[in-house]
Amino acid sequence: MNKQDLLTTIHQQFQALSTDKTLIILHPADYQFHRHTIYQFLLSGQGAYFHYPASTGTLDAFYEELVSTLEQQTSIALPKLPTHPVTAAQKVAELLNKQPDFTLLIDAYDRIEQPDVDKFVLTLAENLTDNHRIVIRSRTLPSGLLHTNGRLAMIPYAPDKLLVDYTTVRPEENILEVRSLGPGRALIDGRSLERWDGLLPKCLFFFMVDRAMTTRNDIFDTFWPNLKKHEATNVFHVTKRKISEILGQDLTTYGSGFYRIADNIQVYYDVVAFQEAVQNAAIADEDSAILMYQDAIRLYRGPFLSTIDQDWVIKRREELQSVYVEALCGLADIHHNRSQLIEALGFYQRASAITPQREDIVRDIMNIYLQLGQPQHARDAYERLRLELKEVLHVDPSPETQKLARQIP
């Protein structure tokens, strides 16, 4: 989802909200795009923008800053608020409800981190009337705000793009978001997993998620091929227990000879979404395929676990890199078929930069340059290919590619 598509989605989903949704959380996964939403909000002039400047501070300091903000940006005059967050929120709600369709946007909410502020915001949301809203912008999921008796909504949401709607999660479920395309990142119920206590727990975690279902022998052969079985068993259980401590619950369950992800964990995995998008695009009509390929390319934020160089990671990285090239070429082919030559050329060149020995991609590049009336660029593309094949594989280009090169005027 590119920036414009994301902004359109945010706008559409915001407009589609029922009027009784009085607390809106902007999804932290795309925090960098929130500023565009804020600009639109500020331009609309229907509310107030509140940015609490301190990462630490008392509840009274929060109240004072909020009162000052409302007085400066609106005609609302608040008295000194009661100390108790519930009573204070009820007093603020009473005054805000007198304003037509009022929205209070609270920015940098992750800097506040005070349970009493959570209680204040929740009570305020519960006491606001329809068409009055609080919008929360935060770098991390504000878990203290996820229980509002149906008054909460999260936007944007698009599970296939790893924008999870946490407001629909059942209490007995845990949401695990895993992004392996790139350096590797994971979140459990919106909490980022930062400390792994060593490389082994991190690697085993990503391995188990990537496999989804695997045997003990597969695990042992991957991580401890040179250890005796009882030694590998001991290391495995210690490492698995460490992962459970990091997550706050068991990652896997065991049955019928297989380890698989625990039943109470709902996994959103970028690799699965990426592969499904490319597979579905291959059999879809062109308009649908374009969107699917674009989604896949957006999800591919870098080589698989780019900071880890274990053998299983390298093999998986090569597999997924091939799928990424397939997505680039698929999108390029569609643009080429539609005579959108510049767009097609860009995607072919990105694919060729990853797999410089792919002659079919270079031939497509050469043909587009010829169609654009740029024969020298076509010759340059051929020469780069020829040198690459000679230096790496010690072979010449295929007869088909050489024939195309001879046809360059």
mmCIF file of N, CA and C in Angstrom, residues 135-187:
data_model
loop_
_atom_site.group_PDB
_atom_site.id
_atom_site.type_symbol
_atom_site.label_atom_id
_atom_site.label_comp_id
_atom_site.label_asym_id
_atom_site.label_seq_id
_atom_site.Cartn_x
_atom_site.Cartn_y
_atom_site.Cartn_z
ATOM 1 N N VAL A 135 -8.862 11.208 18.960
ATOM 2 C CA VAL A 135 -7.990 10.495 18.032
ATOM 3 C C VAL A 135 -6.608 10.390 18.669
ATOM 4 N N ILE A 136 -6.072 9.171 18.730
ATOM 5 C CA ILE A 136 -4.791 8.916 19.389
ATOM 6 C C ILE A 136 -3.727 8.602 18.348
ATOM 7 N N ARG A 137 -2.616 9.314 18.413
ATOM 8 C CA ARG A 137 -1.450 8.994 17.578
ATOM 9 C C ARG A 137 -0.323 8.544 18.488
ATOM 10 N N SER A 138 0.226 7.354 18.205
ATOM 11 C CA SER A 138 1.247 6.777 19.070
ATOM 12 C C SER A 138 2.194 5.922 18.249
ATOM 13 N N ARG A 139 3.457 5.879 18.667
ATOM 14 C CA ARG A 139 4.440 5.034 17.970
ATOM 15 C C ARG A 139 4.251 3.560 18.310
ATOM 16 N N THR A 140 3.659 3.295 19.449
ATOM 17 C CA THR A 140 3.404 1.922 19.884
ATOM 18 C C THR A 140 1.920 1.779 20.207
ATOM 19 N N LEU A 141 1.466 0.542 20.242
ATOM 20 C CA LEU A 141 0.057 0.297 20.522
ATOM 21 C C LEU A 141 -0.263 0.695 21.965
ATOM 22 N N PRO A 142 -1.202 1.612 22.168
ATOM 23 C CA PRO A 142 -1.581 2.000 23.538
ATOM 24 C C PRO A 142 -2.482 0.942 24.165
ATOM 25 N N SER A 143 -1.866 -0.111 24.697
ATOM 26 C CA SER A 143 -2.615 -1.270 25.165
ATOM 27 C C SER A 143 -3.580 -0.924 26.292
ATOM 28 N N GLY A 144 -3.305 0.150 27.028
ATOM 29 C CA GLY A 144 -4.190 0.540 28.109
ATOM 30 C C GLY A 144 -5.500 1.129 27.646
ATOM 31 N N LEU A 145 -5.670 1.322 26.341
ATOM 32 C CA LEU A 145 -6.893 1.930 25.803
ATOM 33 C C LEU A 145 -7.765 0.938 25.035
ATOM 34 N N LEU A 146 -7.451 -0.342 25.101
ATOM 35 C CA LEU A 146 -8.118 -1.304 24.235
ATOM 36 C C LEU A 146 -9.407 -1.895 24.809
ATOM 37 N N HIS A 147 -9.953 -1.290 25.840
ATOM 38 C CA HIS A 147 -11.200 -1.804 26.421
ATOM 39 C C HIS A 147 -12.142 -0.633 26.672
ATOM 40 N N THR A 148 -13.053 -0.413 25.725
ATOM 41 C CA THR A 148 -13.919 0.771 25.797
ATOM 42 C C THR A 148 -15.382 0.450 25.550
ATOM 43 N N ASN A 149 -15.813 -0.763 25.805
ATOM 44 C CA ASN A 149 -17.218 -1.115 25.650
ATOM 45 C C ASN A 149 -17.770 -0.773 24.263
ATOM 46 N N GLY A 150 -16.984 -1.098 23.238
ATOM 47 C CA GLY A 150 -17.467 -0.896 21.881
ATOM 48 C C GLY A 150 -17.306 0.502 21.335
ATOM 49 N N ARG A 151 -16.670 1.382 22.080
ATOM 50 C CA ARG A 151 -16.519 2.779 21.625
ATOM 51 C C ARG A 151 -15.227 3.004 20.848
ATOM 52 N N LEU A 152 -14.397 1.972 20.735
ATOM 53 C CA LEU A 152 -13.063 2.106 20.148
ATOM 54 C C LEU A 152 -13.030 1.612 18.712
ATOM 55 N N ALA A 153 -12.223 2.291 17.876
ATOM 56 C CA ALA A 153 -11.943 1.837 16.510
ATOM 57 C C ALA A 153 -10.479 2.115 16.206
ATOM 58 N N MET A 154 -9.918 1.305 15.311
ATOM 59 C CA MET A 154 -8.534 1.499 14.882
ATOM 60 C C MET A 154 -8.508 1.643 13.371
ATOM 61 N N ILE A 155 -7.815 2.658 12.883
ATOM 62 C CA ILE A 155 -7.660 2.852 11.445
ATOM 63 C C ILE A 155 -6.212 3.236 11.146
ATOM 64 N N PRO A 156 -5.702 2.869 9.977
ATOM 65 C CA PRO A 156 -6.344 1.971 9.019
ATOM 66 C C PRO A 156 -6.189 0.511 9.467
ATOM 67 N N TYR A 157 -7.042 -0.353 8.981
ATOM 68 C CA TYR A 157 -6.903 -1.782 9.231
ATOM 69 C C TYR A 157 -6.952 -2.514 7.886
ATOM 70 N N ALA A 158 -6.060 -3.434 7.711
ATOM 71 C CA ALA A 158 -5.972 -4.249 6.497
ATOM 72 C C ALA A 158 -5.091 -5.442 6.851
ATOM 73 N N PRO A 159 -5.684 -6.519 7.395
ATOM 74 C CA PRO A 159 -4.893 -7.647 7.891
ATOM 75 C C PRO A 159 -3.916 -8.220 6.874
ATOM 76 N N ASP A 160 -4.296 -8.254 5.587
ATOM 77 C CA ASP A 160 -3.394 -8.808 4.585
ATOM 78 C C ASP A 160 -2.169 -7.935 4.365
ATOM 79 N N LYS A 161 -2.216 -6.700 4.857
ATOM 80 C CA LYS A 161 -1.076 -5.798 4.749
ATOM 81 C C LYS A 161 -0.419 -5.575 6.113
ATOM 82 N N LEU A 162 -0.721 -6.457 7.062
ATOM 83 C CA LEU A 162 -0.197 -6.408 8.421
ATOM 84 C C LEU A 162 -0.604 -5.128 9.155
ATOM 85 N N LEU A 163 -1.800 -4.643 8.862
ATOM 86 C CA LEU A 163 -2.403 -3.577 9.643
ATOM 87 C C LEU A 163 -3.550 -4.220 10.419
ATOM 88 N N VAL A 164 -3.243 -4.673 11.625
ATOM 89 C CA VAL A 164 -4.162 -5.504 12.401
ATOM 90 C C VAL A 164 -5.115 -4.620 13.201
ATOM 91 N N ASP A 165 -6.385 -5.005 13.199
ATOM 92 C CA ASP A 165 -7.374 -4.298 13.999
ATOM 93 C C ASP A 165 -7.406 -4.926 15.390
ATOM 94 N N TYR A 166 -6.665 -4.343 16.324
ATOM 95 C CA TYR A 166 -6.570 -4.904 17.674
ATOM 96 C C TYR A 166 -7.871 -4.769 18.453
ATOM 97 N N THR A 167 -8.774 -3.948 17.980
ATOM 98 C CA THR A 167 -10.026 -3.764 18.717
ATOM 99 C C THR A 167 -10.941 -4.975 18.598
ATOM 100 N N THR A 168 -10.668 -5.869 17.653
ATOM 101 C CA THR A 168 -11.524 -7.043 17.460
ATOM 102 C C THR A 168 -10.950 -8.303 18.094
ATOM 103 N N VAL A 169 -9.809 -8.183 18.752
ATOM 104 C CA VAL A 169 -9.143 -9.354 19.324
ATOM 105 C C VAL A 169 -9.888 -9.811 20.576
ATOM 106 N N ARG A 170 -10.154 -11.103 20.658
ATOM 107 C CA ARG A 170 -10.795 -11.662 21.841
ATOM 108 C C ARG A 170 -9.784 -11.740 22.991
ATOM 109 N N PRO A 171 -10.251 -11.599 24.228
ATOM 110 C CA PRO A 171 -9.333 -11.576 25.375
ATOM 111 C C PRO A 171 -8.443 -12.814 25.466
ATOM 112 N N GLU A 172 -8.951 -13.966 25.016
ATOM 113 C CA GLU A 172 -8.162 -15.198 25.129
ATOM 114 C C GLU A 172 -7.142 -15.348 23.996
ATOM 115 N N GLU A 173 -7.139 -14.435 23.040
ATOM 116 C CA GLU A 173 -6.210 -14.507 21.909
ATOM 117 C C GLU A 173 -5.007 -13.605 22.122
ATOM 118 N N ASN A 174 -3.913 -13.981 21.488
ATOM 119 C CA ASN A 174 -2.726 -13.134 21.428
ATOM 120 C C ASN A 174 -2.385 -12.895 19.967
ATOM 121 N N ILE A 175 -2.050 -11.676 19.654
ATOM 122 C CA ILE A 175 -1.691 -11.321 18.281
ATOM 123 C C ILE A 175 -0.177 -11.246 18.166
ATOM 124 N N LEU A 176 0.367 -12.034 17.257
ATOM 125 C CA LEU A 176 1.801 -12.025 16.997
ATOM 126 C C LEU A 176 2.031 -11.499 15.583
ATOM 127 N N GLU A 177 2.663 -10.347 15.500
ATOM 128 C CA GLU A 177 3.026 -9.767 14.207
ATOM 129 C C GLU A 177 4.514 -10.015 13.983
ATOM 130 N N VAL A 178 4.834 -10.628 12.865
ATOM 131 C CA VAL A 178 6.231 -10.956 12.573
ATOM 132 C C VAL A 178 6.591 -10.419 11.194
ATOM 133 N N ARG A 179 7.679 -9.657 11.163
ATOM 134 C CA ARG A 179 8.192 -9.107 9.907
ATOM 135 C C ARG A 179 9.614 -9.624 9.716
ATOM 136 N N SER A 180 9.746 -10.601 8.835
ATOM 137 C CA SER A 180 11.056 -11.201 8.577
ATOM 138 C C SER A 180 11.716 -10.626 7.334
ATOM 139 N N LEU A 181 10.962 -9.902 6.525
ATOM 140 C CA LEU A 181 11.520 -9.292 5.319
ATOM 141 C C LEU A 181 12.191 -7.987 5.716
ATOM 142 N N GLY A 182 13.494 -8.054 5.875
ATOM 143 C CA GLY A 182 14.273 -6.962 6.432
ATOM 144 C C GLY A 182 15.088 -7.509 7.596
ATOM 145 N N PRO A 183 15.461 -6.671 8.543
ATOM 146 C CA PRO A 183 16.318 -7.135 9.648
ATOM 147 C C PRO A 183 15.625 -8.082 10.602
ATOM 148 N N GLY A 184 14.292 -8.114 10.628
ATOM 149 C CA GLY A 184 13.563 -9.005 11.516
ATOM 150 C C GLY A 184 12.986 -8.264 12.704
ATOM 151 N N ARG A 185 11.665 -8.272 12.804
ATOM 152 C CA ARG A 185 10.995 -7.584 13.908
ATOM 153 C C ARG A 185 9.744 -8.358 14.281
ATOM 154 N N ALA A 186 9.403 -8.346 15.571
ATOM 155 C CA ALA A 186 8.210 -9.052 16.027
ATOM 156 C C ALA A 186 7.532 -8.252 17.123
ATOM 157 N N LEU A 187 6.204 -8.359 17.157
ATOM 158 C CA LEU A 187 5.411 -7.710 18.187
ATOM 159 C C LEU A 187 4.399 -8.709 18.722
#
